[in-house]
mmCIF file of C-alpha atoms and ligand atoms in Angstrom:
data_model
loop_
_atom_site.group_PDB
_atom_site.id
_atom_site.type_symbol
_atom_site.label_atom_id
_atom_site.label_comp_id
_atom_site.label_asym_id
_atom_site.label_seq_id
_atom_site.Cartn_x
_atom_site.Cartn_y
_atom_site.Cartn_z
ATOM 1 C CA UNK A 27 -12.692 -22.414 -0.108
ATOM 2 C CA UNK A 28 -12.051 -19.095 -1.892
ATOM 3 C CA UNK A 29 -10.120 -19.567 -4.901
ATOM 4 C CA UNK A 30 -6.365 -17.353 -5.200
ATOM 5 C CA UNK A 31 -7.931 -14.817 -7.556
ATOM 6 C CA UNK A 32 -11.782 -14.847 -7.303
ATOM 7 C CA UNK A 33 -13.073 -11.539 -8.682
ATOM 8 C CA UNK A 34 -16.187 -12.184 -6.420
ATOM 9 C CA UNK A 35 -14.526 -12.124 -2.453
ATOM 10 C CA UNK A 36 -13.616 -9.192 -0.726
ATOM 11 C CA UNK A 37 -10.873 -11.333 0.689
ATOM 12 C CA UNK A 38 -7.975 -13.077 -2.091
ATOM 13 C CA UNK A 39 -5.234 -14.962 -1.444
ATOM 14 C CA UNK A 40 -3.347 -15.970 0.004
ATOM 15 C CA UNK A 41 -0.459 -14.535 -1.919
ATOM 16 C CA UNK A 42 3.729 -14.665 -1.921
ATOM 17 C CA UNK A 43 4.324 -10.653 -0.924
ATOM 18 C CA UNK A 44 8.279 -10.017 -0.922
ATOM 19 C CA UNK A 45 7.643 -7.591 1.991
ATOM 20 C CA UNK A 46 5.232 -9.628 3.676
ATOM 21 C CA UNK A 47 5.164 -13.436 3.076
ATOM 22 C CA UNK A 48 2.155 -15.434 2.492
ATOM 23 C CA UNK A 49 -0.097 -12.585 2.760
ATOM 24 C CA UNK A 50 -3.980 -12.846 2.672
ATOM 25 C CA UNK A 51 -5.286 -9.029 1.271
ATOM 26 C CA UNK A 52 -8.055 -7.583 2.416
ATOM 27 C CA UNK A 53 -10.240 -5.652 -0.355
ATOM 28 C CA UNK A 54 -12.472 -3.131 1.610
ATOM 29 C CA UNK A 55 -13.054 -0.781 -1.935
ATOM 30 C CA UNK A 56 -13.759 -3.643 -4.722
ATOM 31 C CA UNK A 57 -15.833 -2.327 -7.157
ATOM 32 C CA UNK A 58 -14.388 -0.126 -9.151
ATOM 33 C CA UNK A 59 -10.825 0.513 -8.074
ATOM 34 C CA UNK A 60 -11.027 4.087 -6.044
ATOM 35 C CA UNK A 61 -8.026 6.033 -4.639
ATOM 36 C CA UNK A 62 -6.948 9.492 -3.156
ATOM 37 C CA UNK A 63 -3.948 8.484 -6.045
ATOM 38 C CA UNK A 64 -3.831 7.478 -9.514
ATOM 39 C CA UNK A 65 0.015 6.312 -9.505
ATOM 40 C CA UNK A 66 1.614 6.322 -12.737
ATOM 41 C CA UNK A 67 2.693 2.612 -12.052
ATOM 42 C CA UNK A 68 -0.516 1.151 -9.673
ATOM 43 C CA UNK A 69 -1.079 -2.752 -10.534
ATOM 44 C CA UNK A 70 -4.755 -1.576 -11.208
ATOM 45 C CA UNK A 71 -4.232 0.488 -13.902
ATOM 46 C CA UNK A 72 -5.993 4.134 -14.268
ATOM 47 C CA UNK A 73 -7.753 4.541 -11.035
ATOM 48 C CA UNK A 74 -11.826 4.562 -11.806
ATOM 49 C CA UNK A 75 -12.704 6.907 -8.693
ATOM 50 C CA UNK A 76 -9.809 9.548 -7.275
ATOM 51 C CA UNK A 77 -11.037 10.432 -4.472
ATOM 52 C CA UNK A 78 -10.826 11.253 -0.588
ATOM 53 C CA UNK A 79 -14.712 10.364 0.390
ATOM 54 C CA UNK A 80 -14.371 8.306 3.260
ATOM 55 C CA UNK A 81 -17.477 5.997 3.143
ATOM 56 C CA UNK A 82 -18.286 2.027 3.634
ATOM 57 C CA UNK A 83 -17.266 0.406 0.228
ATOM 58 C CA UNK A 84 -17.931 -3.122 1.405
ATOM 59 C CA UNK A 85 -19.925 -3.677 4.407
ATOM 60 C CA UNK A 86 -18.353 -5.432 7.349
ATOM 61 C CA UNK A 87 -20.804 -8.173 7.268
ATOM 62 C CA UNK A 88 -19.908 -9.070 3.575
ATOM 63 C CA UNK A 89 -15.332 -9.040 4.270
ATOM 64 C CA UNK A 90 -16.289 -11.177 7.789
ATOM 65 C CA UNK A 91 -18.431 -13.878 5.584
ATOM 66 C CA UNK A 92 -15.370 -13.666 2.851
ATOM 67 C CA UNK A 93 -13.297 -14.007 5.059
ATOM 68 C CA UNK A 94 -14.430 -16.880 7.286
ATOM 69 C CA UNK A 95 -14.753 -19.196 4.072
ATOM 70 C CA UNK A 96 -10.962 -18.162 3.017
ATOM 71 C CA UNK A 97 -7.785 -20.225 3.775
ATOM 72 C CA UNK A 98 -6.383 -17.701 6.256
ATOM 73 C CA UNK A 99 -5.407 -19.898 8.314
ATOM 74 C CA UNK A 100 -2.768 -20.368 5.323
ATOM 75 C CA UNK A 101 -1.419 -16.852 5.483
ATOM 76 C CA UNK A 102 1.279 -15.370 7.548
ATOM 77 C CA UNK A 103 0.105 -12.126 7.544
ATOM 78 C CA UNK A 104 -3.405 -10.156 6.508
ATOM 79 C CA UNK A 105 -2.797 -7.252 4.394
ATOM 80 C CA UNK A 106 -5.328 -4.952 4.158
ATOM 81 C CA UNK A 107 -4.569 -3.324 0.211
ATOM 82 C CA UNK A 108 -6.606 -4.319 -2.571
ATOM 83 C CA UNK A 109 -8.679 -2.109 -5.128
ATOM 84 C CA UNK A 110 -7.582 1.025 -3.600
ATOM 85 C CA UNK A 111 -6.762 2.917 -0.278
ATOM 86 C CA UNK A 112 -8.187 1.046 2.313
ATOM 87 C CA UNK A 113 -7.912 4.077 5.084
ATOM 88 C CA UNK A 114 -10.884 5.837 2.882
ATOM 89 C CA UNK A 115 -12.756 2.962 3.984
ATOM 90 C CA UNK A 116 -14.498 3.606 7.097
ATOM 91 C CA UNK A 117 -15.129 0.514 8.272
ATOM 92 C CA UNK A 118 -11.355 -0.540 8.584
ATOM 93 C CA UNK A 119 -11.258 -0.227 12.251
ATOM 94 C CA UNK A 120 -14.413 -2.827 13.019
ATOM 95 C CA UNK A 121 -13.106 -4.616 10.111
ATOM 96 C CA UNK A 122 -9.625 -5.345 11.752
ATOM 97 C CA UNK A 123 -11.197 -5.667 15.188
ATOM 98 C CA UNK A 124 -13.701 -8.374 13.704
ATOM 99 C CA UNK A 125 -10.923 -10.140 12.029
ATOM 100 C CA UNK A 126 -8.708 -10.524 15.180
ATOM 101 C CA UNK A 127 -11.441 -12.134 16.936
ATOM 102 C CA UNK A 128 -11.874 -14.605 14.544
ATOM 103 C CA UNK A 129 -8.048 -15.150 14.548
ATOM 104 C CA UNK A 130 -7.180 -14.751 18.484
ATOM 105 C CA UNK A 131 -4.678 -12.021 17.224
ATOM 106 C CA UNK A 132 -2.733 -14.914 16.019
ATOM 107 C CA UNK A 133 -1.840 -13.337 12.503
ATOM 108 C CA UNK A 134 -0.130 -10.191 11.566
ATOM 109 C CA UNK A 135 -2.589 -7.423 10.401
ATOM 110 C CA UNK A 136 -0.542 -4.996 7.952
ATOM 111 C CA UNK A 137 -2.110 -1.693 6.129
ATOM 112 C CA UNK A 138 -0.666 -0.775 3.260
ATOM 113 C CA UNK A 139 -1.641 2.813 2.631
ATOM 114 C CA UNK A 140 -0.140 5.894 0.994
ATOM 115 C CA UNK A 141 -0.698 8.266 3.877
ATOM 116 C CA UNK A 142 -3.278 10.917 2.439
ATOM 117 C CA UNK A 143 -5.474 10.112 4.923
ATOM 118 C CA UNK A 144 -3.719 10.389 8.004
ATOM 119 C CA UNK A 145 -4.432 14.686 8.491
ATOM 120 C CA UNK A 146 -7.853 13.446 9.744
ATOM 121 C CA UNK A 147 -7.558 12.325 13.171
ATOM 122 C CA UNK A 148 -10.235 9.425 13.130
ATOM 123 C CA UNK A 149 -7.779 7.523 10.582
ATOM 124 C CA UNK A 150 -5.029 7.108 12.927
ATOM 125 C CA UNK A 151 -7.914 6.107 15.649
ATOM 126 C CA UNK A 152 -9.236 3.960 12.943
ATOM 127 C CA UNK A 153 -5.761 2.271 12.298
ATOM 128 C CA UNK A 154 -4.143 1.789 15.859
ATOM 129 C CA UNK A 155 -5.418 -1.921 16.240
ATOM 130 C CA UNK A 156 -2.858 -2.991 13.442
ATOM 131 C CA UNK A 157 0.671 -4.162 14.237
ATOM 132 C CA UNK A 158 2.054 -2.760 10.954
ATOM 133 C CA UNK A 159 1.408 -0.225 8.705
ATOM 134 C CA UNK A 160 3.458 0.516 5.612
ATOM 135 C CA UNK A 161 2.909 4.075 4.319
ATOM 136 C CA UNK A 162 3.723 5.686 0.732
ATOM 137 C CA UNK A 163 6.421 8.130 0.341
ATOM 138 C CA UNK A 164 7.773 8.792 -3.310
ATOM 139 C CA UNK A 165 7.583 12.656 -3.565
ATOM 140 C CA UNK A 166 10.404 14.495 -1.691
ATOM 141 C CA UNK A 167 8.162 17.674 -3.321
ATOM 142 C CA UNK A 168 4.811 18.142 -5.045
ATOM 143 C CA UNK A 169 6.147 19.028 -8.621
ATOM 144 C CA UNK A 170 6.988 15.197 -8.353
ATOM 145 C CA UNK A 171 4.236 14.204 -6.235
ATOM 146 C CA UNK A 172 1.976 14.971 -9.089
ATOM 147 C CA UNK A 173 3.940 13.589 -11.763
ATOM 148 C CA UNK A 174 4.195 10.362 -9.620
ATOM 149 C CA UNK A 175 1.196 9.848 -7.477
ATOM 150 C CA UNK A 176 -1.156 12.645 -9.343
ATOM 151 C CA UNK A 177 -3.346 12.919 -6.217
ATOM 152 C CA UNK A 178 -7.152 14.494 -6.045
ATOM 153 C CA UNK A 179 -6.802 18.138 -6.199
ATOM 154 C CA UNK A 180 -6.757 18.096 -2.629
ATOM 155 C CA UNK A 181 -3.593 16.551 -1.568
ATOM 156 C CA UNK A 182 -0.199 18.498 -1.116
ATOM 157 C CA UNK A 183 2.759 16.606 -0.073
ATOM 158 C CA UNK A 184 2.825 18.771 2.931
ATOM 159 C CA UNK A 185 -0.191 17.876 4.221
ATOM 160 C CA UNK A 186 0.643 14.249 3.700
ATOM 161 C CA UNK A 187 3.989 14.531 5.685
ATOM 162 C CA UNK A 188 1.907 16.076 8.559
ATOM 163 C CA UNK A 189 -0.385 13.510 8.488
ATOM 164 C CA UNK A 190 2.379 10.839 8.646
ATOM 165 C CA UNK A 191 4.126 12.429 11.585
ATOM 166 C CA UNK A 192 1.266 12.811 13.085
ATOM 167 C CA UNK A 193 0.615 8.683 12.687
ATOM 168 C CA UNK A 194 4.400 8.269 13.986
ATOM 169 C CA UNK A 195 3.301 10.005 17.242
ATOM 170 C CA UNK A 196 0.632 7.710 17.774
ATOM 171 C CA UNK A 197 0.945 4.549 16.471
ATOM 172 C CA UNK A 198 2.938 1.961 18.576
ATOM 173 C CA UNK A 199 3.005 -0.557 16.009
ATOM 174 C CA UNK A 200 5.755 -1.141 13.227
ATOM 175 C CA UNK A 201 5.200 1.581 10.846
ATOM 176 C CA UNK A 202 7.258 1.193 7.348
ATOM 177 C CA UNK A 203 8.087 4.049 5.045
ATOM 178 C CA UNK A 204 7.389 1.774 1.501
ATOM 179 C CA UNK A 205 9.051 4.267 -1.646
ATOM 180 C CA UNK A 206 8.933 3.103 -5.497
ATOM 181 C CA UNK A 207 11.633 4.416 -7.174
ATOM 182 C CA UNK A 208 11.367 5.502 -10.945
ATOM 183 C CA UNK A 209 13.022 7.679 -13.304
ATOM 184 C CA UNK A 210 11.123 10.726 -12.056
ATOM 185 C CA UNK A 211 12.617 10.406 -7.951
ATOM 186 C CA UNK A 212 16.009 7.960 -8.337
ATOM 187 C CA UNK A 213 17.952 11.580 -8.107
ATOM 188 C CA UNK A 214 15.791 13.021 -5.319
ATOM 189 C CA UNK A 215 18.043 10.868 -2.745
ATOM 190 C CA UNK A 216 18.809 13.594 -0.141
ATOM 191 C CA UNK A 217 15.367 15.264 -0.279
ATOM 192 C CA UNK A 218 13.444 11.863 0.402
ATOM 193 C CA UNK A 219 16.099 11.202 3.032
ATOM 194 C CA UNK A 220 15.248 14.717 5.125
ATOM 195 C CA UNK A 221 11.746 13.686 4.695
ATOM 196 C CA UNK A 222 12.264 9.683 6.196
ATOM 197 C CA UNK A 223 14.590 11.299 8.817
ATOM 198 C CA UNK A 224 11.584 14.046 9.952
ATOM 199 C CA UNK A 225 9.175 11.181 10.211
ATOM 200 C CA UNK A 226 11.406 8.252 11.470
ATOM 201 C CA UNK A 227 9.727 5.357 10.570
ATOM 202 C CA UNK A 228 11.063 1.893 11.626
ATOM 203 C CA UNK A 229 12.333 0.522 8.253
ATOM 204 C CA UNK A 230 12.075 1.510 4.924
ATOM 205 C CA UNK A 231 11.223 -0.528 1.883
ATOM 206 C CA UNK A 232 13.080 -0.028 -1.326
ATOM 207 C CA UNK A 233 10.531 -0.959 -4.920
ATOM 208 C CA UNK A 234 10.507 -0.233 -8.423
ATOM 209 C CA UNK A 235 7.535 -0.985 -10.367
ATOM 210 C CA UNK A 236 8.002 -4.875 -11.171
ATOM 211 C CA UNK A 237 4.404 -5.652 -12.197
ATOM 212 C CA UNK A 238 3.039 -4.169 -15.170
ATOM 213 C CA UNK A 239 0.377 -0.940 -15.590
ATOM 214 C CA UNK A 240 -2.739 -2.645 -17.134
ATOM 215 C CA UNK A 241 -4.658 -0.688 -19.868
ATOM 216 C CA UNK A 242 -7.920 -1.455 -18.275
ATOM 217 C CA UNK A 243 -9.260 -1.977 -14.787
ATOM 218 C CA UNK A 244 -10.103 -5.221 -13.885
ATOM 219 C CA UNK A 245 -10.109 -6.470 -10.408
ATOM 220 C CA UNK A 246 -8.113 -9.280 -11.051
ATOM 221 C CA UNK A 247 -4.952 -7.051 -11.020
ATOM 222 C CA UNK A 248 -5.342 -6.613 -7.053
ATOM 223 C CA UNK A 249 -3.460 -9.317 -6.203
ATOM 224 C CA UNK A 250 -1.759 -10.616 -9.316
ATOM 225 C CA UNK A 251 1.771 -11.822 -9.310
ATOM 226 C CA UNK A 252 3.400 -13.918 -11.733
ATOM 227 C CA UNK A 253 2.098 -16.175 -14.054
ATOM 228 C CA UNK A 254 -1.609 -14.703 -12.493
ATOM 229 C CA UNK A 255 -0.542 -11.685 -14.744
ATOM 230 C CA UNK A 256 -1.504 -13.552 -17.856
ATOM 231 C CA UNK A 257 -4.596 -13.493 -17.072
ATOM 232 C CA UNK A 258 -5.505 -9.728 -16.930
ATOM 233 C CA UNK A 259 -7.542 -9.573 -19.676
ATOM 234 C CA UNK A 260 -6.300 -6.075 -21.121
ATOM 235 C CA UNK A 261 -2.975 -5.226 -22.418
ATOM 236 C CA UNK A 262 -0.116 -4.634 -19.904
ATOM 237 C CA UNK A 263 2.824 -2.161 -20.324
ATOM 238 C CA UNK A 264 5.902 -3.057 -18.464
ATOM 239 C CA UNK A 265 7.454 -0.139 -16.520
ATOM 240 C CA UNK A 266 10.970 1.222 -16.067
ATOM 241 C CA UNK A 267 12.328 -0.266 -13.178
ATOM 242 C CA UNK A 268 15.868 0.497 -11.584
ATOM 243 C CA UNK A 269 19.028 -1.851 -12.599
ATOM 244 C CA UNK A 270 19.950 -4.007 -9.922
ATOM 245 C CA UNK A 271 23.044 -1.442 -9.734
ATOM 246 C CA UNK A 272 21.229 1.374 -8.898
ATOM 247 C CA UNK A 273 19.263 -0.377 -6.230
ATOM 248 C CA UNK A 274 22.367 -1.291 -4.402
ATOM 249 C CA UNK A 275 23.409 2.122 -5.039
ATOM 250 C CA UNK A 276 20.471 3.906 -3.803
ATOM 251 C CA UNK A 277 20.184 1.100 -1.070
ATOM 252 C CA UNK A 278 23.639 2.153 0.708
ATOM 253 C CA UNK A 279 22.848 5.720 0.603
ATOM 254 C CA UNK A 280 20.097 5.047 2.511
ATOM 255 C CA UNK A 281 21.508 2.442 4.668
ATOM 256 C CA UNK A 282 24.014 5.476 5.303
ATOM 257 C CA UNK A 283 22.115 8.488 5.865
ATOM 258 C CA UNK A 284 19.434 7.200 7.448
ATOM 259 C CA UNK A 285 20.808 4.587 9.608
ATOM 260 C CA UNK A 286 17.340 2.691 9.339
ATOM 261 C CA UNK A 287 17.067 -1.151 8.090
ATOM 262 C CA UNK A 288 16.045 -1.683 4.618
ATOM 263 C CA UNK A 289 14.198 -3.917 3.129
ATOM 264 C CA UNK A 290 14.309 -4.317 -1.118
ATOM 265 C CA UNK A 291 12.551 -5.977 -3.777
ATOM 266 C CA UNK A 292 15.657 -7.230 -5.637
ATOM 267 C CA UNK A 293 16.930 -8.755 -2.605
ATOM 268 C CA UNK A 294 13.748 -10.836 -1.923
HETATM 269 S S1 SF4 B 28 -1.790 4.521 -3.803
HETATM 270 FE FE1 SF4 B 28 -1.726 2.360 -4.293
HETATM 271 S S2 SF4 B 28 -3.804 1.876 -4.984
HETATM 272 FE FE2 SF4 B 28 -3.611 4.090 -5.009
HETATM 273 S S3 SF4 B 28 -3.010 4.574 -7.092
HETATM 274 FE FE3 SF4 B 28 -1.129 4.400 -5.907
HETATM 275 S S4 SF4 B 28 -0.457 2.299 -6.131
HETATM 276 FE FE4 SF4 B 28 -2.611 2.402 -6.799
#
């Protein structure tokens, strides 16, 4: 059995998610961390590769032997996340078909992605097998997009926003709007709200940055929670996260001018 934080497996956990339950994460990136983002708060610390080369990372073969020697049979849900965007892999779609096989579509397969990807046609193809996919939106505009996110060169937020409609249109799964709230958007209320009420997504989940930015990469920080973050072996700086006040706040304007259900980390 694959251990909860083996640096080796393509396939960790499972872990506690507050969005997701015991959740079993799929890494199809792995060595080093690569993203179309570089997030100023990202669990893995400064992204090693920014990026929007789609490409195999990890071969297929390689997650399905991971996998089948994992406890998933322990996990609620399997989250496809780990050391980066998974949508720039482009295996995801075999991957996920591979996987529900194995499982008789018994488990919940979740993406969680931050929507760069979704311009492209072929991702949404590539993505339309899952049951839920919870997309990135923290930029109402791309003066904050970059301060926040600081995307490959690129990535506008317009193009982003297109691409998630466009993934609205087609996807008949649940799709979740996820947005981390900092210093740099808590004031941008009614501009992220125009945005969420142009795309429409089922639900909305409400974060702040509650694990801390690493100094280094190491691939430990995937799926580290806890008391697992004492063992990231470089210095950690802990974020500014929103008072439980301002959550509630910015939770009932939501609730109000969207009319969607939300979900938020200080409530789970
Ligand atoms: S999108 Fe996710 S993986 Fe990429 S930099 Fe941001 S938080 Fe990290």
């Amino acid at each position: 059995m694959v251990s909860s934080l083996t640096t080796l497996s393509s396939v960790y956990g499972p872990i506690k998610s507050w969005r997701m339950g015991s959740s079993l994460g799929i890494d199809l990136i792995m060595d080093p961390s690569t993203c179309s983002f570089n997030c100023t708060y990202c669990q893995l610390g400064f992204i090693q590769r920014i990026t929007t080369e789609r490409k195999i990372y990890v071969s297929t073969k390689r997650v399905i032997q991971d996998f089948n020697v994992s406890n998933w049979k322990d996990a609620d849900v399997i989250t496809f996340s780990g050391s980066g965007e998974p949508t720039l892999a482009l295996n995801i779609s075999e991957v996920i078909r591979e996987i529900k096989l194995i499982t008789e579509s018994k488990k919940t397969i979740s993406i969680l992605t931050n929507g760069t990807m979704f311009n492209n046609p072929q991702v949404i193809s590539d993505v339309m097998d899952a049951d839920l996919i919870s997309v990135k939106l923290d930029a109402p505009d791309d003066e904050t997009l970059r301060m926040i996110n600081r995307p490959a060169s690129e990535i506008n937020l317009e193009n982003i926003v297109l691409g998630i409609k466009a993934l609205r249109k087609r996807f008949e799964g649940k799709m979740q709007l996820q947005i981390m709230f900092m210093p740099q958007n808590k004031n941008k209320i009614n501009e992220l709200v125009n945005l969420i009420n142009e795309i429409k997504p089922d639900e909305i989940a409400l974060n702040t940055p509650t694990r801390p930015y690493p100094s280094g990469w190491d691939m430990i920080t995937r799926g580290a929670h806890g008391k697992d973050i004492e063992k990231i072996k470089y210095a950690t700086k802990s974020l500014k996260t929103l008072t439980k006040e301002e959550a509630i706040e910015i939770e009932n304007k939501l609730k109000e001018l969207t009319n969607l259900p939300i979900i938020s980390v200080y409530n789970n």
